[in-house]
Structure formats: structure tokens, C-alpha cells
Amino acid sequence: MEITDIINLDRYPIIDSDSPPAVSLRDRCRRDLAANRVCAIPDFVTLDALEAMAAEAIPLQDAAYHNNSLRNCYLHRQKDPALPEDHARNLQDRSSTRMIAYDQLSSASPLKTFYQSDVVRNLVAGIVDEGDLYPNEDPYQPANYVCYREGDESSWHFDEDNSFTMTLMIQAADSGGLFEMSPDTRSDTAENYDNVRDVLMGSCNDGIVSVGRNPGELCIFRGSHSLHRVTPVAGSKLRIMGVFVYEFSPGCVGDPEVNATIYGPRVAAQS
Ligand SMILES: O=C(O)CCC(=O)C(=O)O
Ligand SMILES: [Fe+2]
């Protein structure tokens, strides 16, 4: 499958990045991301490509790493006894997801083709507006399928220090699996622990937005400053999300310890 079969060019004729539809899509998303810390492009990917992606991810379920753990919203599993029990750093919640790493994808993977496309990367760079983007060169991280079976969820968290997070909804669950976000819960200079605790405890729903997750939708959000979660999935249909990592400089690879945590013993044994 070529990139021209994957991007929905009928709705978004953006192969030429200077063409009016490409410029207007980029500018609209840039404004949305700046104002709301999240932007979305509905129907960005064709139904054929979504089917091909699901057809790749579903048979890989047995090989996926089931990450099922208690963690705090900073993605740590240890509590800090020096802090009060109800401190944001000591509030733990369960997360359960199934991760398919980049090295498990086939050479003809439509997810790989999408990720490696200059058209996609340049569009995202234009939206994020922080300079050029480069593919990540880690064996595991660049593009992943993250799958949720019935009962799986991802509790409130900040993403690791990426400037932005990029996802593509491939297959939605029958119900549940909603994406909720509290924009700018913290900043570079303020952790806002009380605010964070209020969101974690459900005592303050002000400003929490629910972002649609329709198949084919590309989403970019400021996940390292904005708490977000995926609510528990219900029903037998697998929720399949594509998650992508781009870099601001060439040649970036991941930290082996982080990879061991994200991708499990198979990857820990390889490093
Ligand atoms: O699957 C989603 O809707 C969001 C996933 C997420 O939290 C992430 O990729 O950082
Ligand atoms: Fe996240």
C-alpha cells in the first residue's frame, strides 16, 4: 500500500505541501493546537488503510506486550514515602494496554508507510510549529499499535517529556475507550500538584475535554503538560490506536531502560 492509498486524498488533497488545502489544514490545526492543546483531523486515513492496519495488528495480539500495572500519573510505579499519601505523586491507578513495537511490524506495514511518509511528517511539523521533524531511529519506538481489550484502560497520566503526542485511531471499541484530557494541567515551571490531585480524584472536572475518537482520525496533543486518560473499554471489539514518535533532531533512539518498561521482557532481553 502506497501513502497515496493511505491518506484520504479525496478529502485532504495535501501531497503538495504548498497547495491551498495543505496550507489551510495546517493552519487550522496549528490554531486549534495552540488554543486547546489538542487538534484532530477527522477521516485523515482511508477505510482501506484502516482495514489493512487492523488486519496487521489483530494477528499480532499474542506477541503484544501486556502492560498491566499500578502507576502514578508521572508513569512511576514506586510511591514516595516522604510525601503524604494523598499527594499527586502517591496516587496510583491501574493501566492495562497491549503494545506492538515497531520491530514487530512487517516491512510492508501500512503503519510504517504512514509514519515514514514525508507528507505526514511535514504536515505534523507545520502544525506543531517548532522546527523540522525527523523519524525516530529506535528499533521499537517509531510507530506502535496500542491495543485495548475489554476492561483495558489507561489511567490519568502525563506523557514522557515529548513536546507533543500523535495518535491515529484505527479501530474503536464497541463502547468506552474514550479519550479525556485536562489541558495544561501543569507547565514547564509549575507542577500544580493540587490541580493534578483534583483531576486524579475526580473532584474537579472543570476544563476536562472529551476528544472524539473516530476511526481514521489523526490527533496531536500536548500530552506532557496535559493530564489525559483512556476510559475502560467495553465489548468484544479491540480498540486499536496507532501512536507515533517524531524527533527534533536526526538519529534519536530510546533509552534501553524505558524501552524495557514499555515493551516488556522480550525487549529487555535484547538490550
Ligand atoms: O489512546 C489514546 O486515546 C491516547 C493514548 C495516550 O495516552 C498516548 O498515546 O500517550
Ligand atoms: Fe498518553
PDB file of C-alpha atoms and ligand atoms in Angstrom:
ATOM      1  CA  MET A   1       0.000   0.000   0.000  1.00  0.00           C
ATOM      2  CA  GLU A   2       1.391   3.412  -1.034  1.00  0.00           C
ATOM      3  CA  ILE A   3       0.997   6.586   1.004  1.00  0.00           C
ATOM      4  CA  THR A   4      -1.419   7.844  -1.690  1.00  0.00           C
ATOM      5  CA  ASP A   5      -3.685   4.883  -0.790  1.00  0.00           C
ATOM      6  CA  ILE A   6      -3.392   5.646   2.928  1.00  0.00           C
ATOM      7  CA  ILE A   7      -4.045   9.392   3.238  1.00  0.00           C
ATOM      8  CA  ASN A   8      -7.630  10.274   2.354  1.00  0.00           C
ATOM      9  CA  LEU A   9      -6.662  12.489  -0.602  1.00  0.00           C
ATOM     10  CA  ASP A  10     -10.269  12.962  -1.683  1.00  0.00           C
ATOM     11  CA  ARG A  11     -10.934  14.925   1.461  1.00  0.00           C
ATOM     12  CA  TYR A  12      -7.388  16.229   2.015  1.00  0.00           C
ATOM     13  CA  PRO A  13      -5.505  16.786  -1.276  1.00  0.00           C
ATOM     14  CA  ILE A  14      -2.287  17.707   0.522  1.00  0.00           C
ATOM     15  CA  ILE A  15       0.505  15.905  -1.330  1.00  0.00           C
ATOM     16  CA  ASP A  16       1.830  19.318  -2.377  1.00  0.00           C
ATOM     17  CA  SER A  17       2.510  20.972   0.981  1.00  0.00           C
ATOM     18  CA  ASP A  18       2.244  24.466  -0.533  1.00  0.00           C
ATOM     19  CA  SER A  19      -1.189  23.852  -2.052  1.00  0.00           C
ATOM     20  CA  PRO A  20      -4.135  25.798  -0.580  1.00  0.00           C
ATOM     21  CA  PRO A  21      -5.786  22.710   1.017  1.00  0.00           C
ATOM     22  CA  ALA A  22      -2.496  21.710   2.685  1.00  0.00           C
ATOM     23  CA  VAL A  23      -1.856  25.230   3.964  1.00  0.00           C
ATOM     24  CA  SER A  24      -5.384  25.640   5.245  1.00  0.00           C
ATOM     25  CA  LEU A  25      -5.378  22.253   7.035  1.00  0.00           C
ATOM     26  CA  ARG A  26      -2.009  23.012   8.643  1.00  0.00           C
ATOM     27  CA  ASP A  27      -3.071  26.486   9.746  1.00  0.00           C
ATOM     28  CA  ARG A  28      -6.404  25.312  11.157  1.00  0.00           C
ATOM     29  CA  CYS A  29      -4.691  22.557  13.181  1.00  0.00           C
ATOM     30  CA  ARG A  30      -1.915  24.887  14.348  1.00  0.00           C
ATOM     31  CA  ARG A  31      -4.514  27.325  15.700  1.00  0.00           C
ATOM     32  CA  ASP A  32      -6.506  24.534  17.388  1.00  0.00           C
ATOM     33  CA  LEU A  33      -3.385  23.065  18.998  1.00  0.00           C
ATOM     34  CA  ALA A  34      -2.254  26.473  20.270  1.00  0.00           C
ATOM     35  CA  ALA A  35      -5.700  27.327  21.662  1.00  0.00           C
ATOM     36  CA  ASN A  36      -6.831  23.936  23.022  1.00  0.00           C
ATOM     37  CA  ARG A  37      -3.594  21.893  23.356  1.00  0.00           C
ATOM     38  CA  VAL A  38      -5.180  19.327  21.056  1.00  0.00           C
ATOM     39  CA  CYS A  39      -6.142  19.200  17.394  1.00  0.00           C
ATOM     40  CA  ALA A  40      -7.734  16.494  15.282  1.00  0.00           C
ATOM     41  CA  ILE A  41      -8.049  15.671  11.597  1.00  0.00           C
ATOM     42  CA  PRO A  42     -11.139  13.510  11.034  1.00  0.00           C
ATOM     43  CA  ASP A  43     -11.092  10.879   8.262  1.00  0.00           C
ATOM     44  CA  PHE A  44      -7.425  11.509   7.576  1.00  0.00           C
ATOM     45  CA  VAL A  45      -6.816   7.870   6.657  1.00  0.00           C
ATOM     46  CA  THR A  46      -8.809   5.810   4.136  1.00  0.00           C
ATOM     47  CA  LEU A  47     -11.057   2.943   5.166  1.00  0.00           C
ATOM     48  CA  ASP A  48      -8.883   0.551   3.121  1.00  0.00           C
ATOM     49  CA  ALA A  49      -5.790   1.578   5.056  1.00  0.00           C
ATOM     50  CA  LEU A  50      -7.586   1.314   8.412  1.00  0.00           C
ATOM     51  CA  GLU A  51      -8.663  -2.201   7.460  1.00  0.00           C
ATOM     52  CA  ALA A  52      -5.115  -3.119   6.470  1.00  0.00           C
ATOM     53  CA  MET A  53      -3.750  -1.717   9.730  1.00  0.00           C
ATOM     54  CA  ALA A  54      -6.316  -3.634  11.806  1.00  0.00           C
ATOM     55  CA  ALA A  55      -5.503  -6.766   9.780  1.00  0.00           C
ATOM     56  CA  GLU A  56      -1.869  -6.362  10.756  1.00  0.00           C
ATOM     57  CA  ALA A  57      -2.478  -5.589  14.440  1.00  0.00           C
ATOM     58  CA  ILE A  58      -5.083  -8.237  15.249  1.00  0.00           C
ATOM     59  CA  PRO A  59      -2.953 -11.353  14.495  1.00  0.00           C
ATOM     60  CA  LEU A  60      -0.082  -9.821  16.485  1.00  0.00           C
ATOM     61  CA  GLN A  61      -2.124  -9.835  19.721  1.00  0.00           C
ATOM     62  CA  ASP A  62      -0.361 -12.884  21.114  1.00  0.00           C
ATOM     63  CA  ALA A  63       3.007 -11.235  20.550  1.00  0.00           C
ATOM     64  CA  ALA A  64       1.932  -7.904  22.085  1.00  0.00           C
ATOM     65  CA  TYR A  65       3.314  -6.927  25.489  1.00  0.00           C
ATOM     66  CA  HIS A  66       0.510  -6.715  28.031  1.00  0.00           C
ATOM     67  CA  ASN A  67       1.498  -3.870  30.274  1.00  0.00           C
ATOM     68  CA  ASN A  68      -0.721  -4.168  33.314  1.00  0.00           C
ATOM     69  CA  SER A  69       0.408  -2.153  36.302  1.00  0.00           C
ATOM     70  CA  LEU A  70      -0.360   0.284  39.065  1.00  0.00           C
ATOM     71  CA  ARG A  71       1.333   3.598  38.411  1.00  0.00           C
ATOM     72  CA  ASN A  72       1.055   7.257  39.263  1.00  0.00           C
ATOM     73  CA  CYS A  73       0.294   9.909  36.659  1.00  0.00           C
ATOM     74  CA  TYR A  74       4.040  10.521  36.184  1.00  0.00           C
ATOM     75  CA  LEU A  75       4.346   6.901  34.987  1.00  0.00           C
ATOM     76  CA  HIS A  76       6.234   5.780  38.111  1.00  0.00           C
ATOM     77  CA  ARG A  77       5.383   2.569  39.934  1.00  0.00           C
ATOM     78  CA  GLN A  78       7.046   3.410  43.260  1.00  0.00           C
ATOM     79  CA  LYS A  79       5.450   5.589  45.916  1.00  0.00           C
ATOM     80  CA  ASP A  80       7.437   8.305  47.703  1.00  0.00           C
ATOM     81  CA  PRO A  81       7.204   7.724  51.475  1.00  0.00           C
ATOM     82  CA  ALA A  82       8.477  11.264  52.124  1.00  0.00           C
ATOM     83  CA  LEU A  83       5.271  12.686  50.641  1.00  0.00           C
ATOM     84  CA  PRO A  84       1.714  12.482  52.051  1.00  0.00           C
ATOM     85  CA  GLU A  85      -0.448   9.531  50.944  1.00  0.00           C
ATOM     86  CA  ASP A  86      -2.782  11.825  49.029  1.00  0.00           C
ATOM     87  CA  HIS A  87      -0.016  13.710  47.228  1.00  0.00           C
ATOM     88  CA  ALA A  88      -0.391  13.551  43.433  1.00  0.00           C
ATOM     89  CA  ARG A  89       2.835  11.523  43.276  1.00  0.00           C
ATOM     90  CA  ASN A  90       1.410   8.878  45.613  1.00  0.00           C
ATOM     91  CA  LEU A  91      -1.951   8.393  43.941  1.00  0.00           C
ATOM     92  CA  GLN A  92      -1.775   5.222  41.884  1.00  0.00           C
ATOM     93  CA  ASP A  93      -4.136   3.827  39.328  1.00  0.00           C
ATOM     94  CA  ARG A  94      -4.270   0.784  37.104  1.00  0.00           C
ATOM     95  CA  SER A  95      -3.291   0.771  33.456  1.00  0.00           C
ATOM     96  CA  SER A  96      -3.649  -2.123  31.097  1.00  0.00           C
ATOM     97  CA  THR A  97      -2.651  -1.879  27.439  1.00  0.00           C
ATOM     98  CA  ARG A  98      -1.161  -4.180  24.803  1.00  0.00           C
ATOM     99  CA  MET A  99       1.796  -2.832  22.910  1.00  0.00           C
ATOM    100  CA  ILE A 100       3.026  -3.884  19.476  1.00  0.00           C
ATOM    101  CA  ALA A 101       6.501  -2.464  18.815  1.00  0.00           C
ATOM    102  CA  TYR A 102       7.961  -1.184  15.559  1.00  0.00           C
ATOM    103  CA  ASP A 103      10.249  -4.186  15.090  1.00  0.00           C
ATOM    104  CA  GLN A 104       7.193  -6.479  15.108  1.00  0.00           C
ATOM    105  CA  LEU A 105       5.670  -4.796  12.037  1.00  0.00           C
ATOM    106  CA  SER A 106       6.105  -6.224   8.554  1.00  0.00           C
ATOM    107  CA  SER A 107       8.291  -4.429   6.007  1.00  0.00           C
ATOM    108  CA  ALA A 108       5.117  -3.616   4.028  1.00  0.00           C
ATOM    109  CA  SER A 109       3.249  -2.384   7.124  1.00  0.00           C
ATOM    110  CA  PRO A 110       0.807   0.429   6.267  1.00  0.00           C
ATOM    111  CA  LEU A 111       1.555   1.919   9.701  1.00  0.00           C
ATOM    112  CA  LYS A 112       5.251   2.102   8.771  1.00  0.00           C
ATOM    113  CA  THR A 113       4.492   3.609   5.357  1.00  0.00           C
ATOM    114  CA  PHE A 114       2.313   6.244   7.034  1.00  0.00           C
ATOM    115  CA  TYR A 115       4.950   7.048   9.654  1.00  0.00           C
ATOM    116  CA  GLN A 116       7.843   7.233   7.156  1.00  0.00           C
ATOM    117  CA  SER A 117       5.977   9.482   4.715  1.00  0.00           C
ATOM    118  CA  ASP A 118       7.421  12.973   4.199  1.00  0.00           C
ATOM    119  CA  VAL A 119       3.914  14.273   3.577  1.00  0.00           C
ATOM    120  CA  VAL A 120       2.719  13.212   7.022  1.00  0.00           C
ATOM    121  CA  ARG A 121       5.880  14.288   8.831  1.00  0.00           C
ATOM    122  CA  ASN A 122       5.984  17.702   7.170  1.00  0.00           C
ATOM    123  CA  LEU A 123       2.315  18.317   7.866  1.00  0.00           C
ATOM    124  CA  VAL A 124       2.821  17.470  11.536  1.00  0.00           C
ATOM    125  CA  ALA A 125       5.930  19.683  11.707  1.00  0.00           C
ATOM    126  CA  GLY A 126       3.893  22.560  10.272  1.00  0.00           C
ATOM    127  CA  ILE A 127       1.162  22.036  12.874  1.00  0.00           C
ATOM    128  CA  VAL A 128       3.483  21.665  15.857  1.00  0.00           C
ATOM    129  CA  ASP A 129       5.488  24.659  14.630  1.00  0.00           C
ATOM    130  CA  GLU A 130       8.747  24.009  16.498  1.00  0.00           C
ATOM    131  CA  GLY A 131      11.067  23.325  13.562  1.00  0.00           C
ATOM    132  CA  ASP A 132      11.723  20.317  11.350  1.00  0.00           C
ATOM    133  CA  LEU A 133      10.826  16.806  12.461  1.00  0.00           C
ATOM    134  CA  TYR A 134      12.857  13.636  11.888  1.00  0.00           C
ATOM    135  CA  PRO A 135      11.961   9.958  12.157  1.00  0.00           C
ATOM    136  CA  ASN A 136      12.894   8.327  15.432  1.00  0.00           C
ATOM    137  CA  GLU A 137      15.527   5.620  14.794  1.00  0.00           C
ATOM    138  CA  ASP A 138      14.900   3.386  17.750  1.00  0.00           C
ATOM    139  CA  PRO A 139      14.168  -0.259  16.821  1.00  0.00           C
ATOM    140  CA  TYR A 140      10.930  -0.278  18.871  1.00  0.00           C
ATOM    141  CA  GLN A 141       9.517   3.225  19.312  1.00  0.00           C
ATOM    142  CA  PRO A 142       8.802   4.993  15.990  1.00  0.00           C
ATOM    143  CA  ALA A 143       5.282   3.685  15.320  1.00  0.00           C
ATOM    144  CA  ASN A 144       3.323   1.306  17.541  1.00  0.00           C
ATOM    145  CA  TYR A 145      -0.082  -0.293  17.683  1.00  0.00           C
ATOM    146  CA  VAL A 146      -1.505   0.138  21.179  1.00  0.00           C
ATOM    147  CA  CYS A 147      -4.440  -2.214  21.706  1.00  0.00           C
ATOM    148  CA  TYR A 148      -7.119  -2.334  24.403  1.00  0.00           C
ATOM    149  CA  ARG A 149      -9.250  -5.399  25.080  1.00  0.00           C
ATOM    150  CA  GLU A 150     -12.393  -5.397  27.190  1.00  0.00           C
ATOM    151  CA  GLY A 151     -11.551  -3.904  30.604  1.00  0.00           C
ATOM    152  CA  ASP A 152      -8.271  -2.336  29.458  1.00  0.00           C
ATOM    153  CA  GLU A 153      -7.706   1.348  30.154  1.00  0.00           C
ATOM    154  CA  SER A 154      -5.000   3.930  30.533  1.00  0.00           C
ATOM    155  CA  SER A 155      -5.419   5.926  33.727  1.00  0.00           C
ATOM    156  CA  TRP A 156      -4.658   9.649  34.056  1.00  0.00           C
ATOM    157  CA  HIS A 157      -1.074  10.427  33.088  1.00  0.00           C
ATOM    158  CA  PHE A 158       1.369  12.871  31.588  1.00  0.00           C
ATOM    159  CA  ASP A 159       3.373  11.570  28.664  1.00  0.00           C
ATOM    160  CA  GLU A 160       7.139  11.463  28.962  1.00  0.00           C
ATOM    161  CA  ASP A 161       8.911  14.687  28.060  1.00  0.00           C
ATOM    162  CA  ASN A 162       7.814  14.754  24.360  1.00  0.00           C
ATOM    163  CA  SER A 163       6.723  18.117  23.139  1.00  0.00           C
ATOM    164  CA  PHE A 164       3.662  16.512  21.548  1.00  0.00           C
ATOM    165  CA  THR A 165       1.922  13.174  21.165  1.00  0.00           C
ATOM    166  CA  MET A 166       0.465  11.923  17.886  1.00  0.00           C
ATOM    167  CA  THR A 167      -2.158   9.212  17.550  1.00  0.00           C
ATOM    168  CA  LEU A 168      -4.239   7.644  14.791  1.00  0.00           C
ATOM    169  CA  MET A 169      -7.486   5.892  15.744  1.00  0.00           C
ATOM    170  CA  ILE A 170      -7.577   2.683  13.731  1.00  0.00           C
ATOM    171  CA  GLN A 171     -10.446   0.742  15.287  1.00  0.00           C
ATOM    172  CA  ALA A 172     -12.783   1.996  18.012  1.00  0.00           C
ATOM    173  CA  ALA A 173     -14.153  -0.203  20.797  1.00  0.00           C
ATOM    174  CA  ASP A 174     -17.862  -1.102  20.936  1.00  0.00           C
ATOM    175  CA  SER A 175     -18.077   1.333  23.835  1.00  0.00           C
ATOM    176  CA  GLY A 176     -15.759   3.019  26.317  1.00  0.00           C
ATOM    177  CA  GLY A 177     -12.176   3.757  25.349  1.00  0.00           C
ATOM    178  CA  LEU A 178     -12.924   7.490  25.416  1.00  0.00           C
ATOM    179  CA  PHE A 179     -10.079   9.962  25.453  1.00  0.00           C
ATOM    180  CA  GLU A 180     -10.285  12.695  28.100  1.00  0.00           C
ATOM    181  CA  MET A 181      -7.825  15.490  28.660  1.00  0.00           C
ATOM    182  CA  SER A 182      -7.252  18.323  31.107  1.00  0.00           C
ATOM    183  CA  PRO A 183      -5.439  20.955  29.007  1.00  0.00           C
ATOM    184  CA  ASP A 184      -2.317  22.494  30.557  1.00  0.00           C
ATOM    185  CA  THR A 185      -2.669  20.827  33.954  1.00  0.00           C
ATOM    186  CA  ARG A 186       0.978  21.694  34.552  1.00  0.00           C
ATOM    187  CA  SER A 187       3.611  23.818  32.859  1.00  0.00           C
ATOM    188  CA  ASP A 188       7.391  23.856  32.443  1.00  0.00           C
ATOM    189  CA  THR A 189       7.643  25.980  35.564  1.00  0.00           C
ATOM    190  CA  ALA A 190       4.747  24.762  37.769  1.00  0.00           C
ATOM    191  CA  GLU A 191       3.771  21.186  38.679  1.00  0.00           C
ATOM    192  CA  ASN A 192       0.388  22.369  40.076  1.00  0.00           C
ATOM    193  CA  TYR A 193       0.145  19.330  42.352  1.00  0.00           C
ATOM    194  CA  ASP A 194      -3.183  20.391  43.893  1.00  0.00           C
ATOM    195  CA  ASN A 195      -4.703  20.822  40.496  1.00  0.00           C
ATOM    196  CA  VAL A 196      -3.314  17.451  39.387  1.00  0.00           C
ATOM    197  CA  ARG A 197      -4.721  15.752  42.501  1.00  0.00           C
ATOM    198  CA  ASP A 198      -8.163  17.277  41.864  1.00  0.00           C
ATOM    199  CA  VAL A 199      -8.237  15.783  38.379  1.00  0.00           C
ATOM    200  CA  LEU A 200      -6.985  12.388  39.634  1.00  0.00           C
ATOM    201  CA  MET A 201      -9.561  12.284  42.437  1.00  0.00           C
ATOM    202  CA  GLY A 202     -12.368  13.398  40.127  1.00  0.00           C
ATOM    203  CA  SER A 203     -13.094  16.349  42.391  1.00  0.00           C
ATOM    204  CA  CYS A 204     -12.669  18.907  39.661  1.00  0.00           C
ATOM    205  CA  ASN A 205     -13.982  18.255  36.186  1.00  0.00           C
ATOM    206  CA  ASP A 206     -13.669  21.875  35.102  1.00  0.00           C
ATOM    207  CA  GLY A 207     -11.968  22.160  31.764  1.00  0.00           C
ATOM    208  CA  ILE A 208     -11.754  18.419  31.114  1.00  0.00           C
ATOM    209  CA  VAL A 209     -12.483  17.802  27.458  1.00  0.00           C
ATOM    210  CA  SER A 210     -13.570  14.595  25.805  1.00  0.00           C
ATOM    211  CA  VAL A 211     -11.941  14.262  22.408  1.00  0.00           C
ATOM    212  CA  GLY A 212     -13.745  12.219  19.786  1.00  0.00           C
ATOM    213  CA  ARG A 213     -12.003   9.063  18.746  1.00  0.00           C
ATOM    214  CA  ASN A 214     -13.486   8.124  15.395  1.00  0.00           C
ATOM    215  CA  PRO A 215     -11.611   5.700  13.155  1.00  0.00           C
ATOM    216  CA  GLY A 216      -9.324   7.476  10.710  1.00  0.00           C
ATOM    217  CA  GLU A 217      -8.812  10.483  12.959  1.00  0.00           C
ATOM    218  CA  LEU A 218      -5.306  11.818  13.428  1.00  0.00           C
ATOM    219  CA  CYS A 219      -4.784  13.653  16.698  1.00  0.00           C
ATOM    220  CA  ILE A 220      -1.933  15.752  18.043  1.00  0.00           C
ATOM    221  CA  PHE A 221      -1.926  16.868  21.670  1.00  0.00           C
ATOM    222  CA  ARG A 222       0.357  18.357  24.309  1.00  0.00           C
ATOM    223  CA  GLY A 223       0.389  15.217  26.437  1.00  0.00           C
ATOM    224  CA  SER A 224       3.372  16.030  28.626  1.00  0.00           C
ATOM    225  CA  HIS A 225       1.640  19.077  30.152  1.00  0.00           C
ATOM    226  CA  SER A 226      -1.979  17.960  29.892  1.00  0.00           C
ATOM    227  CA  LEU A 227      -3.223  15.055  32.026  1.00  0.00           C
ATOM    228  CA  HIS A 228      -5.123  12.578  29.865  1.00  0.00           C
ATOM    229  CA  ARG A 229      -6.638   9.120  30.083  1.00  0.00           C
ATOM    230  CA  VAL A 230      -8.415   6.407  28.111  1.00  0.00           C
ATOM    231  CA  THR A 231     -11.549   5.171  29.899  1.00  0.00           C
ATOM    232  CA  PRO A 232     -12.146   1.401  30.255  1.00  0.00           C
ATOM    233  CA  VAL A 233     -13.048  -0.417  27.067  1.00  0.00           C
ATOM    234  CA  ALA A 234     -16.273  -2.438  26.985  1.00  0.00           C
ATOM    235  CA  GLY A 235     -17.383  -5.037  24.467  1.00  0.00           C
ATOM    236  CA  SER A 236     -15.502  -7.590  22.427  1.00  0.00           C
ATOM    237  CA  LYS A 237     -14.085  -5.257  19.781  1.00  0.00           C
ATOM    238  CA  LEU A 238     -10.410  -4.433  20.155  1.00  0.00           C
ATOM    239  CA  ARG A 239      -9.587  -0.718  20.402  1.00  0.00           C
ATOM    240  CA  ILE A 240      -6.546  -0.188  18.153  1.00  0.00           C
ATOM    241  CA  MET A 241      -4.572   3.042  18.270  1.00  0.00           C
ATOM    242  CA  GLY A 242      -1.523   3.957  16.221  1.00  0.00           C
ATOM    243  CA  VAL A 243       0.997   6.002  18.227  1.00  0.00           C
ATOM    244  CA  PHE A 244       3.941   7.759  16.574  1.00  0.00           C
ATOM    245  CA  VAL A 245       7.147   9.393  17.779  1.00  0.00           C
ATOM    246  CA  TYR A 246       8.949  12.094  15.777  1.00  0.00           C
ATOM    247  CA  GLU A 247      12.083  13.928  16.857  1.00  0.00           C
ATOM    248  CA  PHE A 248      13.507  17.438  16.542  1.00  0.00           C
ATOM    249  CA  SER A 249      16.941  16.138  15.552  1.00  0.00           C
ATOM    250  CA  PRO A 250      18.116  13.218  13.392  1.00  0.00           C
ATOM    251  CA  GLY A 251      19.337   9.893  14.761  1.00  0.00           C
ATOM    252  CA  CYS A 252      17.404   9.751  18.064  1.00  0.00           C
ATOM    253  CA  VAL A 253      16.961   6.387  19.779  1.00  0.00           C
ATOM    254  CA  GLY A 254      15.189   5.478  23.023  1.00  0.00           C
ATOM    255  CA  ASP A 255      16.622   4.721  26.429  1.00  0.00           C
ATOM    256  CA  PRO A 256      17.003   0.897  26.848  1.00  0.00           C
ATOM    257  CA  GLU A 257      15.555   1.016  30.364  1.00  0.00           C
ATOM    258  CA  VAL A 258      12.494   2.929  29.210  1.00  0.00           C
ATOM    259  CA  ASN A 259      12.088   0.516  26.312  1.00  0.00           C
ATOM    260  CA  ALA A 260      12.243  -2.458  28.689  1.00  0.00           C
ATOM    261  CA  THR A 261       9.384  -0.919  30.698  1.00  0.00           C
ATOM    262  CA  ILE A 262       7.243  -0.081  27.692  1.00  0.00           C
ATOM    263  CA  TYR A 263       7.849  -3.198  25.596  1.00  0.00           C
ATOM    264  CA  GLY A 264       8.497  -5.797  28.274  1.00  0.00           C
ATOM    265  CA  PRO A 265      10.835  -8.769  28.745  1.00  0.00           C
ATOM    266  CA  ARG A 266      11.245  -9.556  25.033  1.00  0.00           C
ATOM    267  CA  VAL A 267      12.892  -6.157  24.531  1.00  0.00           C
ATOM    268  CA  ALA A 268      14.670  -6.136  27.907  1.00  0.00           C
ATOM    269  CA  ALA A 269      16.393  -9.388  26.850  1.00  0.00           C
ATOM    270  CA  GLN A 270      17.596  -7.831  23.588  1.00  0.00           C
ATOM    271  CA  SER A 271      19.373  -4.862  25.155  1.00  0.00           C
TER     272      SER A 271
HETATM  273  O1  LIG B   1      -5.135   6.047  23.038  1.00  0.00           O
HETATM  274  C1  LIG B   1      -5.392   7.212  23.291  1.00  0.00           C
HETATM  275  O2  LIG B   1      -6.502   7.718  23.020  1.00  0.00           O
HETATM  276  C2  LIG B   1      -4.345   8.084  23.957  1.00  0.00           C
HETATM  277  C3  LIG B   1      -3.094   7.329  24.200  1.00  0.00           C
HETATM  278  C4  LIG B   1      -2.095   8.050  25.034  1.00  0.00           C
HETATM  279  O3  LIG B   1      -2.307   8.411  26.134  1.00  0.00           O
HETATM  280  C5  LIG B   1      -0.766   8.275  24.474  1.00  0.00           C
HETATM  281  O4  LIG B   1      -0.506   7.829  23.347  1.00  0.00           O
HETATM  282  O5  LIG B   1       0.049   8.909  25.139  1.00  0.00           O
HETATM  283 FE    FE B   2      -0.500   9.390  26.954  1.00  0.00          FE
END
